Coordinates of C-alpha atoms and ligand atoms in Angstrom, one line a residue:
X1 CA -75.8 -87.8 198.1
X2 CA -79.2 -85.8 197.9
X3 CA -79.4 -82.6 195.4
X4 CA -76.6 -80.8 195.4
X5 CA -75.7 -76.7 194.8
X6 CA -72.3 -76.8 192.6
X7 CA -70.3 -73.3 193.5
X8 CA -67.3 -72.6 192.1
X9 CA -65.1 -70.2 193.3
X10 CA -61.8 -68.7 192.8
X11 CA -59.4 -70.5 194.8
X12 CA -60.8 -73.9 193.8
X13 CA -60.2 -75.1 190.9
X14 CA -63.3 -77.6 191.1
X15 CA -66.7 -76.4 191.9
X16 CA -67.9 -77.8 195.6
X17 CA -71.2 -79.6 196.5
X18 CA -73.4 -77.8 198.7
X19 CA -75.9 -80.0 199.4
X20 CA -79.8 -78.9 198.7
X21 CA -81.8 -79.8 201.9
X22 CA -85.8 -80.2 201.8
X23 CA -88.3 -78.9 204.6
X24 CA -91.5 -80.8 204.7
X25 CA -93.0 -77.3 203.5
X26 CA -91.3 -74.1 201.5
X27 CA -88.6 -73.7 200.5
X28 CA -85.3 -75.9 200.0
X29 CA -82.1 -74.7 201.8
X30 CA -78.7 -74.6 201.4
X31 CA -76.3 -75.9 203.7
X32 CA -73.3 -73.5 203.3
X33 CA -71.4 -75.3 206.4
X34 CA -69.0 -76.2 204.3
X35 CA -68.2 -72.9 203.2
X36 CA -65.9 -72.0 206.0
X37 CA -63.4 -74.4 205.4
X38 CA -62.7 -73.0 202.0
X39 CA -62.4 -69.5 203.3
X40 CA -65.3 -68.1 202.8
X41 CA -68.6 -67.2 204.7
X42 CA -72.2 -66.1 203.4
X43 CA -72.7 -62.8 203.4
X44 CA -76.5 -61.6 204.4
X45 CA -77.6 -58.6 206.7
X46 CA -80.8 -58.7 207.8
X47 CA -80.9 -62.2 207.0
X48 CA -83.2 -62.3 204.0
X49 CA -81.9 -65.7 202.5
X50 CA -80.9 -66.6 205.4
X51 CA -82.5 -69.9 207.0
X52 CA -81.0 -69.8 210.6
X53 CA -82.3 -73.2 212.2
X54 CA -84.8 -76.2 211.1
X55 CA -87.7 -75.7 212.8
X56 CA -91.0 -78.1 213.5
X57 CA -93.2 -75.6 215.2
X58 CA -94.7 -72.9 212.8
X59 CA -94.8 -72.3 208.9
X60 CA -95.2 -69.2 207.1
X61 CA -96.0 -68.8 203.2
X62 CA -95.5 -65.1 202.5
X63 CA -96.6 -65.3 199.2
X64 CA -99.8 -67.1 199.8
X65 CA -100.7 -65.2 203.2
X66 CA -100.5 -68.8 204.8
X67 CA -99.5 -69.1 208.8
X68 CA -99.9 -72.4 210.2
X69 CA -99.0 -73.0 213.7
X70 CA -97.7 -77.2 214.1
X71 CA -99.5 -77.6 210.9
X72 CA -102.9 -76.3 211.9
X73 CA -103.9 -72.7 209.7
X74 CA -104.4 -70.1 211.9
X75 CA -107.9 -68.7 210.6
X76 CA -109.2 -72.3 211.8
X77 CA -107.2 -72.3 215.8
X78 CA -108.9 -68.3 216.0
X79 CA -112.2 -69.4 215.4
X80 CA -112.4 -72.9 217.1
X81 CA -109.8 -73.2 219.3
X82 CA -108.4 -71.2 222.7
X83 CA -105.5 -69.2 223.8
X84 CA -104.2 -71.5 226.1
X85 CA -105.3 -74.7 223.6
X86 CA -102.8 -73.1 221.3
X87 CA -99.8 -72.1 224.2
X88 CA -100.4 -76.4 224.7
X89 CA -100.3 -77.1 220.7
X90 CA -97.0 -75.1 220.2
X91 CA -95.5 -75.9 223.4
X92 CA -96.2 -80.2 222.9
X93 CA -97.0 -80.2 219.0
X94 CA -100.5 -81.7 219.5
X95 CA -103.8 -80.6 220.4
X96 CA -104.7 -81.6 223.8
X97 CA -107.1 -84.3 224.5
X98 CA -109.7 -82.9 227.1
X99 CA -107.5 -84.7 230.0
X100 CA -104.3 -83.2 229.1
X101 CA -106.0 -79.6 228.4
X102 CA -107.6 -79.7 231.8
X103 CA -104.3 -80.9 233.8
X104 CA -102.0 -78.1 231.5
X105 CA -104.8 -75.2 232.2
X106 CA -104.5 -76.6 236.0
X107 CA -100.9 -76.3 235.8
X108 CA -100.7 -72.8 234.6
X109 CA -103.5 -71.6 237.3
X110 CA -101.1 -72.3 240.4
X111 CA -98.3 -70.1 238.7
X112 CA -100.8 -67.1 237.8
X113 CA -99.4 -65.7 241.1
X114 CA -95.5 -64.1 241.1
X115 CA -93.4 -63.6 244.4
X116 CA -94.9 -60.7 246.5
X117 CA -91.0 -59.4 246.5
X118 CA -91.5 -58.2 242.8
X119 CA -94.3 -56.1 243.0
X120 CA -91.4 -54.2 245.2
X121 CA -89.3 -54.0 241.5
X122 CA -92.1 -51.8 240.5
X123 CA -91.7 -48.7 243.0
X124 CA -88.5 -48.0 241.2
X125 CA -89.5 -46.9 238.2
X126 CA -91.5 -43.8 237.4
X127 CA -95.3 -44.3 237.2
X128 CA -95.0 -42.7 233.7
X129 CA -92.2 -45.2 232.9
X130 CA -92.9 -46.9 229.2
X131 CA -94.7 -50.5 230.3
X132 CA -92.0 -52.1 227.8
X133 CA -89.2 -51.0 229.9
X134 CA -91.0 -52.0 232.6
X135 CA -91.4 -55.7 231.5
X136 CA -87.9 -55.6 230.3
X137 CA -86.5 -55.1 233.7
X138 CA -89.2 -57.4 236.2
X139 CA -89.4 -60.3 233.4
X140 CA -85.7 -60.4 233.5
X141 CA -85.9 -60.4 237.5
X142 CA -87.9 -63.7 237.4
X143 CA -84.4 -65.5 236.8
X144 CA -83.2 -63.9 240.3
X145 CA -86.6 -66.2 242.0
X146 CA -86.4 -69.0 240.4
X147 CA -83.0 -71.4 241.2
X148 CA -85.1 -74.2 241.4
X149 CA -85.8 -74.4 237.4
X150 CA -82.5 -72.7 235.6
X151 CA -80.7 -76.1 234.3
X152 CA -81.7 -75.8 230.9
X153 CA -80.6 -79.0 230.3
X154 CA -82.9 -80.5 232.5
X155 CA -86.9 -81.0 230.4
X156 CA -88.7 -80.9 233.3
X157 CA -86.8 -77.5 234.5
X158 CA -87.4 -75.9 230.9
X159 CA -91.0 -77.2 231.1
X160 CA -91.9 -75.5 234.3
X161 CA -90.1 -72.4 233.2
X162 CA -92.2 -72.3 230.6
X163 CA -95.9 -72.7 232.2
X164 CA -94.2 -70.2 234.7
X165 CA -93.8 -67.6 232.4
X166 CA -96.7 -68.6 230.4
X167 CA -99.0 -67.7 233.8
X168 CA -96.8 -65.1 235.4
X169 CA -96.5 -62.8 232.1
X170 CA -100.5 -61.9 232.2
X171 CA -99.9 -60.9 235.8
X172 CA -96.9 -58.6 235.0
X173 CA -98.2 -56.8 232.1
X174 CA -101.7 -55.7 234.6
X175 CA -99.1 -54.8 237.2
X176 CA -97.4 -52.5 234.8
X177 CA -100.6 -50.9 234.0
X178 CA -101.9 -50.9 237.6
X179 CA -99.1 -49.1 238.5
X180 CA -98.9 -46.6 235.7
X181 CA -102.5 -45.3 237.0
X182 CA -101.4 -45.4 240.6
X183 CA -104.2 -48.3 241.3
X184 CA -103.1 -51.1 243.6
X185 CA -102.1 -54.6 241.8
X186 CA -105.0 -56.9 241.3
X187 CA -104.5 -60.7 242.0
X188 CA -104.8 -63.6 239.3
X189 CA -108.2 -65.2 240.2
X190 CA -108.3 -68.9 239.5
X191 CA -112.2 -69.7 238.9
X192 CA -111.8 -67.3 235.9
X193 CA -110.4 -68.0 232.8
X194 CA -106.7 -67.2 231.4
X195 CA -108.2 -63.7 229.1
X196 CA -110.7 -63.2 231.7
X197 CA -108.1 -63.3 233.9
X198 CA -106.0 -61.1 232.1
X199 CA -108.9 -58.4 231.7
X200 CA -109.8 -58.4 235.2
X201 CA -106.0 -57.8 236.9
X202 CA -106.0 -55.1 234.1
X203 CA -109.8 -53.1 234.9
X204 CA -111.0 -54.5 238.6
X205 CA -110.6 -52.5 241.6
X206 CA -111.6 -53.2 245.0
X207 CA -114.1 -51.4 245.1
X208 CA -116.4 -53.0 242.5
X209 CA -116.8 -56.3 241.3
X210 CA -117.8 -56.1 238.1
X211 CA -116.6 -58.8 235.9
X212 CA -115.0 -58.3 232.2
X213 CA -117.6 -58.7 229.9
X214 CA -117.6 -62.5 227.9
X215 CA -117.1 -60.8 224.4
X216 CA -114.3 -58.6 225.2
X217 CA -112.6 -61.6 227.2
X218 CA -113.4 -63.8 223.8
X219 CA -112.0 -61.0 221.6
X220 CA -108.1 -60.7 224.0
X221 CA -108.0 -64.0 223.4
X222 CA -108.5 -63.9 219.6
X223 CA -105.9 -61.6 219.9
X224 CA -103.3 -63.4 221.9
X225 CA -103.9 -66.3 219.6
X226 CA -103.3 -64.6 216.9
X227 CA -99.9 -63.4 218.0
X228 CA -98.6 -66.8 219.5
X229 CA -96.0 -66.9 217.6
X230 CA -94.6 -66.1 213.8
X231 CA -91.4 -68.6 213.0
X232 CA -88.4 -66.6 213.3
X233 CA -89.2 -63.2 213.2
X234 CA -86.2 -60.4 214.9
X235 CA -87.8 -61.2 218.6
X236 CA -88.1 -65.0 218.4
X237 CA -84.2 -64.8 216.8
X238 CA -83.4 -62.7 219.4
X239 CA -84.7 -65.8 222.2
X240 CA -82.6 -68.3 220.0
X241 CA -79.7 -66.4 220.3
X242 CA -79.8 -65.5 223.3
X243 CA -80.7 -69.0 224.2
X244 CA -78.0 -70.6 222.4
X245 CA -74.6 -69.7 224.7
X246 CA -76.9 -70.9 228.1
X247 CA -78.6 -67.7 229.5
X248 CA -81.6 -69.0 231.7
X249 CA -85.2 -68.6 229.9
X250 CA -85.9 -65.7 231.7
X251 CA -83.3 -63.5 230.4
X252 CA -83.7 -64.9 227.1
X253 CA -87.5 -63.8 227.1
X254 CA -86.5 -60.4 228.4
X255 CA -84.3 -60.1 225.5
X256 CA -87.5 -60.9 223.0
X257 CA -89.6 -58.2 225.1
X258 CA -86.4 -55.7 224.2
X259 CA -86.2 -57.1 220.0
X260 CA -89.9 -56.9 219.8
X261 CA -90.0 -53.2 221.7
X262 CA -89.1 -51.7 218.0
X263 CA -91.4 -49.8 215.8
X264 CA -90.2 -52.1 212.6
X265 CA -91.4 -55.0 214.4
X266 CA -94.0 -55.3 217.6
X267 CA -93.8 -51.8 218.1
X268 CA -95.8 -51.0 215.3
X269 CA -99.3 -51.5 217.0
X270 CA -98.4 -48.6 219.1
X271 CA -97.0 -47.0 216.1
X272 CA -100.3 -47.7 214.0
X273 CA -102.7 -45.6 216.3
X274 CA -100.2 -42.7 216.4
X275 CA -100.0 -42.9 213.0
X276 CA -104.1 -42.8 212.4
X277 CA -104.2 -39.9 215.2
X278 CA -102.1 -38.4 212.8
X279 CA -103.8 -38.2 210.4
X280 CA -107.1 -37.6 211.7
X281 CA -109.1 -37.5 209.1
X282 CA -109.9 -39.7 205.7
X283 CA -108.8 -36.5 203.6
X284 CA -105.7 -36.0 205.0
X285 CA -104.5 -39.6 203.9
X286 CA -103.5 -38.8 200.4
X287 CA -100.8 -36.8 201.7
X288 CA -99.6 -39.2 204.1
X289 CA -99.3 -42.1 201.3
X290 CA -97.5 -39.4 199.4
X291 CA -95.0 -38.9 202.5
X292 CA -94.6 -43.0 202.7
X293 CA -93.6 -43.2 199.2
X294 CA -90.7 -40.0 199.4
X295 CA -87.7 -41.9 199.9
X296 CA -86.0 -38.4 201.4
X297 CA -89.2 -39.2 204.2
X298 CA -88.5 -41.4 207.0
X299 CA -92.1 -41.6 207.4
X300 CA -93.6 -45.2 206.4
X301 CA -97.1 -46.9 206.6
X302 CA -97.2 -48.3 209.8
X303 CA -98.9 -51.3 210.3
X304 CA -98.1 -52.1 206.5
X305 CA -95.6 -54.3 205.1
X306 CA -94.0 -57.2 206.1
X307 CA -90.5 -59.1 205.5
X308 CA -92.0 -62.3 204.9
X309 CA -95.6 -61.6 203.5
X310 CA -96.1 -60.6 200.2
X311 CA -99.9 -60.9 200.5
X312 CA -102.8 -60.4 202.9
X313 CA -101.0 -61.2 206.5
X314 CA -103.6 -63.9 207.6
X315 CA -104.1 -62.2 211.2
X316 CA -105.0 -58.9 209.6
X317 CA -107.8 -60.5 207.9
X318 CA -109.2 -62.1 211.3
X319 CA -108.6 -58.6 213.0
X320 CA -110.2 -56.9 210.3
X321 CA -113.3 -59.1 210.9
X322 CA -113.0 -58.6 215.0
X323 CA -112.3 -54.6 214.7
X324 CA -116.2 -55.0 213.4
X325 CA -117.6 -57.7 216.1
X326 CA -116.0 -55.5 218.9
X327 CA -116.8 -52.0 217.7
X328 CA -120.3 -53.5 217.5
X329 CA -120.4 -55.2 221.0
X330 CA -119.2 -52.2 222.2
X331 CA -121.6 -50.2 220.3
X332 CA -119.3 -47.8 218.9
X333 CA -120.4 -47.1 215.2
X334 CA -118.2 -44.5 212.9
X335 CA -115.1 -45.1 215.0
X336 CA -112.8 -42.1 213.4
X337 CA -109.7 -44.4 213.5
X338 CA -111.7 -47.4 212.3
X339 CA -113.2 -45.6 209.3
X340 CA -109.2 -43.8 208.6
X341 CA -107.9 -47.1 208.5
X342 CA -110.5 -48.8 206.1
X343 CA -109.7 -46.1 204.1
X344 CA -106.2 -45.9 204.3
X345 CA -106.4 -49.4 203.6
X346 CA -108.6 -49.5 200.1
X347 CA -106.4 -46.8 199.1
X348 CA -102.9 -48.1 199.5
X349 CA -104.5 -51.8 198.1
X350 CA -104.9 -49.7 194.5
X351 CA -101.7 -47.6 194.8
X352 CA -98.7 -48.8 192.5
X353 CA -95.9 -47.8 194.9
X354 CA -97.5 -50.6 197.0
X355 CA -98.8 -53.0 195.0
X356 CA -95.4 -52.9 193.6
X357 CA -93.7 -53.5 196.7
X358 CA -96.7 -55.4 197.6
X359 CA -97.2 -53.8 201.1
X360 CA -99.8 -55.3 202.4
X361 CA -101.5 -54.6 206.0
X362 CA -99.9 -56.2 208.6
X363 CA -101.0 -57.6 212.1
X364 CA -100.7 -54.8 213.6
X365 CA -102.5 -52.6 211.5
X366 CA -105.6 -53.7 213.0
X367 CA -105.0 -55.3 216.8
X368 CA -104.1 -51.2 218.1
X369 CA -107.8 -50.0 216.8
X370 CA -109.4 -53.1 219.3
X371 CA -107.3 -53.1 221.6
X372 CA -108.4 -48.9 222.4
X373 CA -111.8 -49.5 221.7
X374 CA -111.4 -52.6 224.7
X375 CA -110.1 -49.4 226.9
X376 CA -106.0 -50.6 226.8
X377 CA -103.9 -47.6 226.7
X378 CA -101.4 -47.6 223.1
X379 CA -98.7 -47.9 225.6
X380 CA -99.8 -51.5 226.4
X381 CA -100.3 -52.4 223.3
X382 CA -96.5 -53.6 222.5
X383 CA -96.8 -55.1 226.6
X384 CA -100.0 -57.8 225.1
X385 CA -97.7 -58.6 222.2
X386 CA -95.1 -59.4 224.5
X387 CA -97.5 -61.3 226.9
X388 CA -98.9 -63.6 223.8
X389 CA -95.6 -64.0 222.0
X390 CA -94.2 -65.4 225.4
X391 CA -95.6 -68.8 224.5
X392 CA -93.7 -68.6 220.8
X393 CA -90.4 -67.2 222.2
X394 CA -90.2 -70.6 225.1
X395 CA -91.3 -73.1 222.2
X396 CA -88.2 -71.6 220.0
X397 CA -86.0 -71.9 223.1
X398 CA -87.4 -75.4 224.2
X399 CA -86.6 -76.9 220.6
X400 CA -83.2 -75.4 219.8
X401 CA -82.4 -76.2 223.5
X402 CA -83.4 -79.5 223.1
X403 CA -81.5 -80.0 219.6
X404 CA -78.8 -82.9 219.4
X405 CA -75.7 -80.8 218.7
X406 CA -77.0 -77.2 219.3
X407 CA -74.0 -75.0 219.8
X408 CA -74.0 -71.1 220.4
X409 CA -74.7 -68.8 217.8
X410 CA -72.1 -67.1 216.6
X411 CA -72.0 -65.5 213.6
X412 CA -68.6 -63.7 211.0
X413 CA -68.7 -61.0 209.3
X414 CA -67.2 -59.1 206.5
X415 CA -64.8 -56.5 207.9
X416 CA -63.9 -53.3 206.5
X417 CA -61.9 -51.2 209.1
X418 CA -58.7 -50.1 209.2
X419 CA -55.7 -53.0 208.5
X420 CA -53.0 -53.7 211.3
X421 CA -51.7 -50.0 212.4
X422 CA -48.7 -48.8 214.6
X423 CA -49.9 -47.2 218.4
X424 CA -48.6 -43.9 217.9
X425 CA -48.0 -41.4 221.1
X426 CA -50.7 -38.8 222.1
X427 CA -48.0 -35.8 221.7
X428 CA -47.6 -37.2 217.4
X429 CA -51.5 -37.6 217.0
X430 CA -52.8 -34.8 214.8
Ligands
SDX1 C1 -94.3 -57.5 212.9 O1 -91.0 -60.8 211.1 C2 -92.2 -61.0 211.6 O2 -92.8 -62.1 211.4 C3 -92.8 -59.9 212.4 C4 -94.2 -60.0 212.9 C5 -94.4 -61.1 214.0 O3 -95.5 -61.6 214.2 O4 -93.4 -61.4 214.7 O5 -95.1 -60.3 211.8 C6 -94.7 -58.7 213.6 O6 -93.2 -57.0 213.3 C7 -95.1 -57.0 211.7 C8 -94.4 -55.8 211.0 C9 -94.7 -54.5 211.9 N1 -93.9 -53.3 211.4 C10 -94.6 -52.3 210.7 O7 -95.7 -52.3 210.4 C11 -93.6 -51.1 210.4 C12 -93.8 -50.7 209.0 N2 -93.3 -51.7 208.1 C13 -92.0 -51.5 207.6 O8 -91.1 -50.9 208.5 C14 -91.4 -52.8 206.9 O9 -92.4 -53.2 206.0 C15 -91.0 -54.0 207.7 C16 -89.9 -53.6 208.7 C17 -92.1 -54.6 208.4 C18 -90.3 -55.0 206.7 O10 -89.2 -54.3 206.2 P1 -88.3 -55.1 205.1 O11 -88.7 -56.5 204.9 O12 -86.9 -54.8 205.5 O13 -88.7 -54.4 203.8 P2 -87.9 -53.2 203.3 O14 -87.7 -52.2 204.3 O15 -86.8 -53.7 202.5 O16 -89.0 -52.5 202.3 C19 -89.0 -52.9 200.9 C20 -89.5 -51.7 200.2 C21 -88.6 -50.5 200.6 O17 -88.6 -49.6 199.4 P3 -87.3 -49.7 198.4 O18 -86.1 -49.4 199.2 O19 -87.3 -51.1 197.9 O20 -87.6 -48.7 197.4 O21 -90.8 -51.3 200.7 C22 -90.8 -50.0 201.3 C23 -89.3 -49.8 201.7 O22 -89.1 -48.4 201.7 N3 -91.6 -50.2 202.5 C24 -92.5 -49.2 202.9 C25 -93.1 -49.8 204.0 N4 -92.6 -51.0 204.3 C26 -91.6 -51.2 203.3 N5 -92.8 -48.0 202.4 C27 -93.7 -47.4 203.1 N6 -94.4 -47.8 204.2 C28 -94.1 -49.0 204.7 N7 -94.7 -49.5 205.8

C-alpha cells in the first residue's frame, strides 16, 4: 500500500489507514472513502480542503500565481495562441495540428447559427431584463431543440453538444444585448472570425457595415482566453454537480451561468466598475479600504481576493498589461476608472490588512475597465464570462461524464435540528 494517513478515532480502537494519493502537480490528497463505513463523514463548508474529483484538464498554484491550462501556463496560450486554439486544447488535451484546428474552427462555424424559434424566447422578457437572467432562461431552452444529442453516454452526442454551445453561446449573449437596446438580432457571419464574430453580432446594424476593428477583436479574445476555465471554482462545481445525476449539458451550463451570476465569484467584474464609480475619485479610496477592512461593513474590495490565489492572479497581470494596449488603441489617456484602479491597487499591495490576508487583485479587477472602454455595457460583463467559461464548464462535464465509475454527487451533512418530535394538534400549539 502507498502512503498512508493513520486517524484514530473514538470508536476504534486501532487507528485506520487513509491512503495519501499523489497528483502529477500540488498537492497530495486524502481519500476519506473509507470514512463512512466507520460512522463518520468529513466535515468542510465551502469546501476549502476539500478535493472534489481528479482532474487532467487545468492546474492552479495559488501560492505561486501559476494557472496552467492541460499543462500549458496561461501568460504563454494569451500571447501566442487563440480563443478557439484553447476551446480545442481543453476540450481534446492537445494543441491542434493546423489540420485538426482548421476542421474544429469549421465545425464550430456551421453551429454559430441557433434555431430562429429562440429568438421568439426573447420577447418575453423585459428589454431591461438583467442579460444573466436572460442567458439563464434561453441557454437552458437549447435542451428543448436539441433531441438529437442528449444521450450523455454517447461521445459523439457530448462532443456535438459541446461545439454547439461552444458556437451558439457568442450568438446568445449579442442577442441579449441586441434586444436590451431594442436593435434587431445580428447573424453569426462565417468569413469572420470567432471574436470578430462576437464583436460584430454585438455593434453591427444594418445600416452600416463597418467592421470591428482587428485590435479590439485581438483584445475579446485575450479576454475569453483568459477566462476559459479555472479548475473547480463554484460555477464549474456547479456543472459537475449538476452533471453528475444525468441532466443534459444544456441545463448543466445554465446552472454554471446561474453559480457564476454571483458577485463573490463572476459577478465581480460588474461589481468592480460599480465599485470604481463609487468611488470616483483617487482621494476618496482611503476611505473605501477603510470600509473593506470594518468587519461590521459588508462592503469588500471587489475585484480583490481570491479562494485559491494567494499571490498575483496570473490573468490580472495580462489584463493589467491589455487595460494599457486598449486604452491606447482606443486613444483614451487618463481613463478616471483606469487611473482609481492603479491606484486602488498600489495602495492595497502596501496595506497590512491585505498583505496579511494576502488579497491580491483578481481577474476581474481589470477585464470590467476593457471591457467599457471596448463600448460593452457592465451588465454584459458577467454574460462574456459566461460565454468564455462555456468551453471550461463542457470540458468538466465531458471528463467526469466520461469517468469509469462516476456516480452522482451526493454529499451528508452534519445536522443540528430538532431530534424526533410528537405532531401535536393546531388547537395545543402555543
Ligand atoms: C472569481 O474560484 C475561482 O477560481 C473563481 C474565479 C474563476 O475564474 O472561476 O477565479 C473567478 O470568482 C474571482 C473572484 C471574484 N470575486 C471578487 O472579487 C469578490 C471580492 N472577493 C471576495 O468576496 C473574496 O475574496 C472571495 C469570495 C473571492 C474569496 O473568498 P474566501 O476564499 O471565502 O475568502 P474569505 O471570505 O474567507 O476571506 C478571507 C479574509 C476574510 O477576513 P477574516 O474573516 O479572515 O478576518 O479576507 C477578507 C475576508 O473578510 N477578504 C476581503 C476580501 N476578500 C476577502 N476583505 C476585503 N475585501 C475583499 N475583497
Amino acid at each position: 500500500m502507498g502512503d498512508v494517513a493513520k486517524l484514530t478515532l473514538p470508536n476504534q480502537n486501532q487507528a485506520i489507514d487513509l491512503p495519501l494519493l499523489s497528483g502529477t502537480l500540488g498537492p497530495q490528497v486524502v481519500d476519506v472513502g473509507a470514512l463512512a463505513k466507520h460512522g463518520y463523514f468529513t466535515f468542510d463548508p465551502g469546501f476549502r480542503s476539500t478535493a472534489a474529483c481528479e482532474s487532467k484538464i487545468t492546474y492552479i498554484d495559488g501560492d505561486k500565481g501559476i494557472l496552467l491550462y492541460r499543462g500549458y501556463p496561461i501568460e504563454e496560450l494569451a500571447e501566442k495562441s487563440n480563443y478557439l486554439e484553447v476551446c480545442y486544447l481543453l476540450l481534446y488535451g492537445e494543441l491542434p495540428t493546423q489540420e485538426r484546428k482548421d476542421y474544429f474552427c469549421n465545425k464550430i462555424k456551421i453551429h454559430t447559427m441557433v434555431h430562429e424559434q429562440l429568438s421568439h424566447f426573447f420577447n418575453g422578457f423585459r428589454r431591461d431584463a438583467h442579460p444573466m437572467a436572460v442567458m439563464c432562461g434561453v441557454v437552458g431552452a437549447l435542451s428543448a431543440f436539441y433531441h438529437d444529442s442528449l444521450d450523455i453516454l454517447n461521445e459523439k452526442h457530448r462532443e456535438i453538444a459541446a461545439l454547439r454551445l461552444i458556437a451558439k453561446m457568442p450568438t446568445l449573449a449579442a442577442m441579449c444585448y441586441k434586444y436590451s437596446i431594442g436593435h434587431p438580432f445580428v447573424y453569426p457571419q462565417n468569413k469572420m472570425g470567432f471574436s470578430e464574430n462576437f464583436l460584430n453580432m454585438m455593434f453591427s446594424v444594418p445600416c452600416d457595415d463597418t467592421q470591428p476593428s482587428p485590435t479590439l477583436s485581438k483584445a475579446m479574445d485575450k479576454i475569453f482566453i483568459l477566462h476559459a476555465d479555472h479548475e473547480q471554482n463554484a460555477s464549474t462545481s456547479t456543472v459537475r454537480l449538476a452533471g453528475s445525476s444525468g441532466a443534459n449539458p444544456f441545463a448543466c451550463i445554465a446552472a454554471g451561468i446561474a453559480a457564476l451570476w454571483g458577485p463573490a465569484h463572476g459577478g465581480a467584474n460588474e461589481a468592480v466598475l460599480a465599485m470604481l464609480e463609487e468611488i470616483e475619485t483617487p482621494k476618496n479610496i482611503p476611505k473605501y479600504l477603510a470600509r473593506a477592512k470594518d468587519k461590521s461593513d459588508p462592503f469588500r474590495l471587489m475585484g480583490f481576493g481570491h479562494r485559491v490565489y494567494k499571490n498575483f492572479d496570473p490573468r490580472a497581470t495580462v489584463l493589467r498589461q491589455s487595460c494599457h494596449e486598449v486604452l491606447n488603441e482606443l486613444g483614451i489617456h487618463n481613463d478616471p476608472l483606469f487611473e482609481i484602479a492603479l491606484t486602488l491597487e498600489q495602495i492595497a499591495l502596501k496595506d497590512d490588512y491585505f498583505v496579511e490576508k494576502k488579497l491580491y487583485p483578481n481577474v476581474d479587477f481589470y477585464s470590467g475597465i476593457i471591457l467599457r472602454a471596448m463600448g460593452i455595457p457592465t451588465n454584459m460583463f458577467t454574460v462574456i464570462f459566461a460565454l468564455s467559461r462555456t468551453v471550461g464548464w463542457i470540458a468538466h462535464w465531458n471528463e467526469m461524464i466520461g469517468e469509469p465509475n462516476q456516480s452522482i454527487n451526493r454529499p451528508r451533512q452534519l445536522y443540528t435540528g430538532e431530534k424526533d418530535r410528537k405532531y401535536t394538534p393546531i388547537e395545543q400549539r402555543k
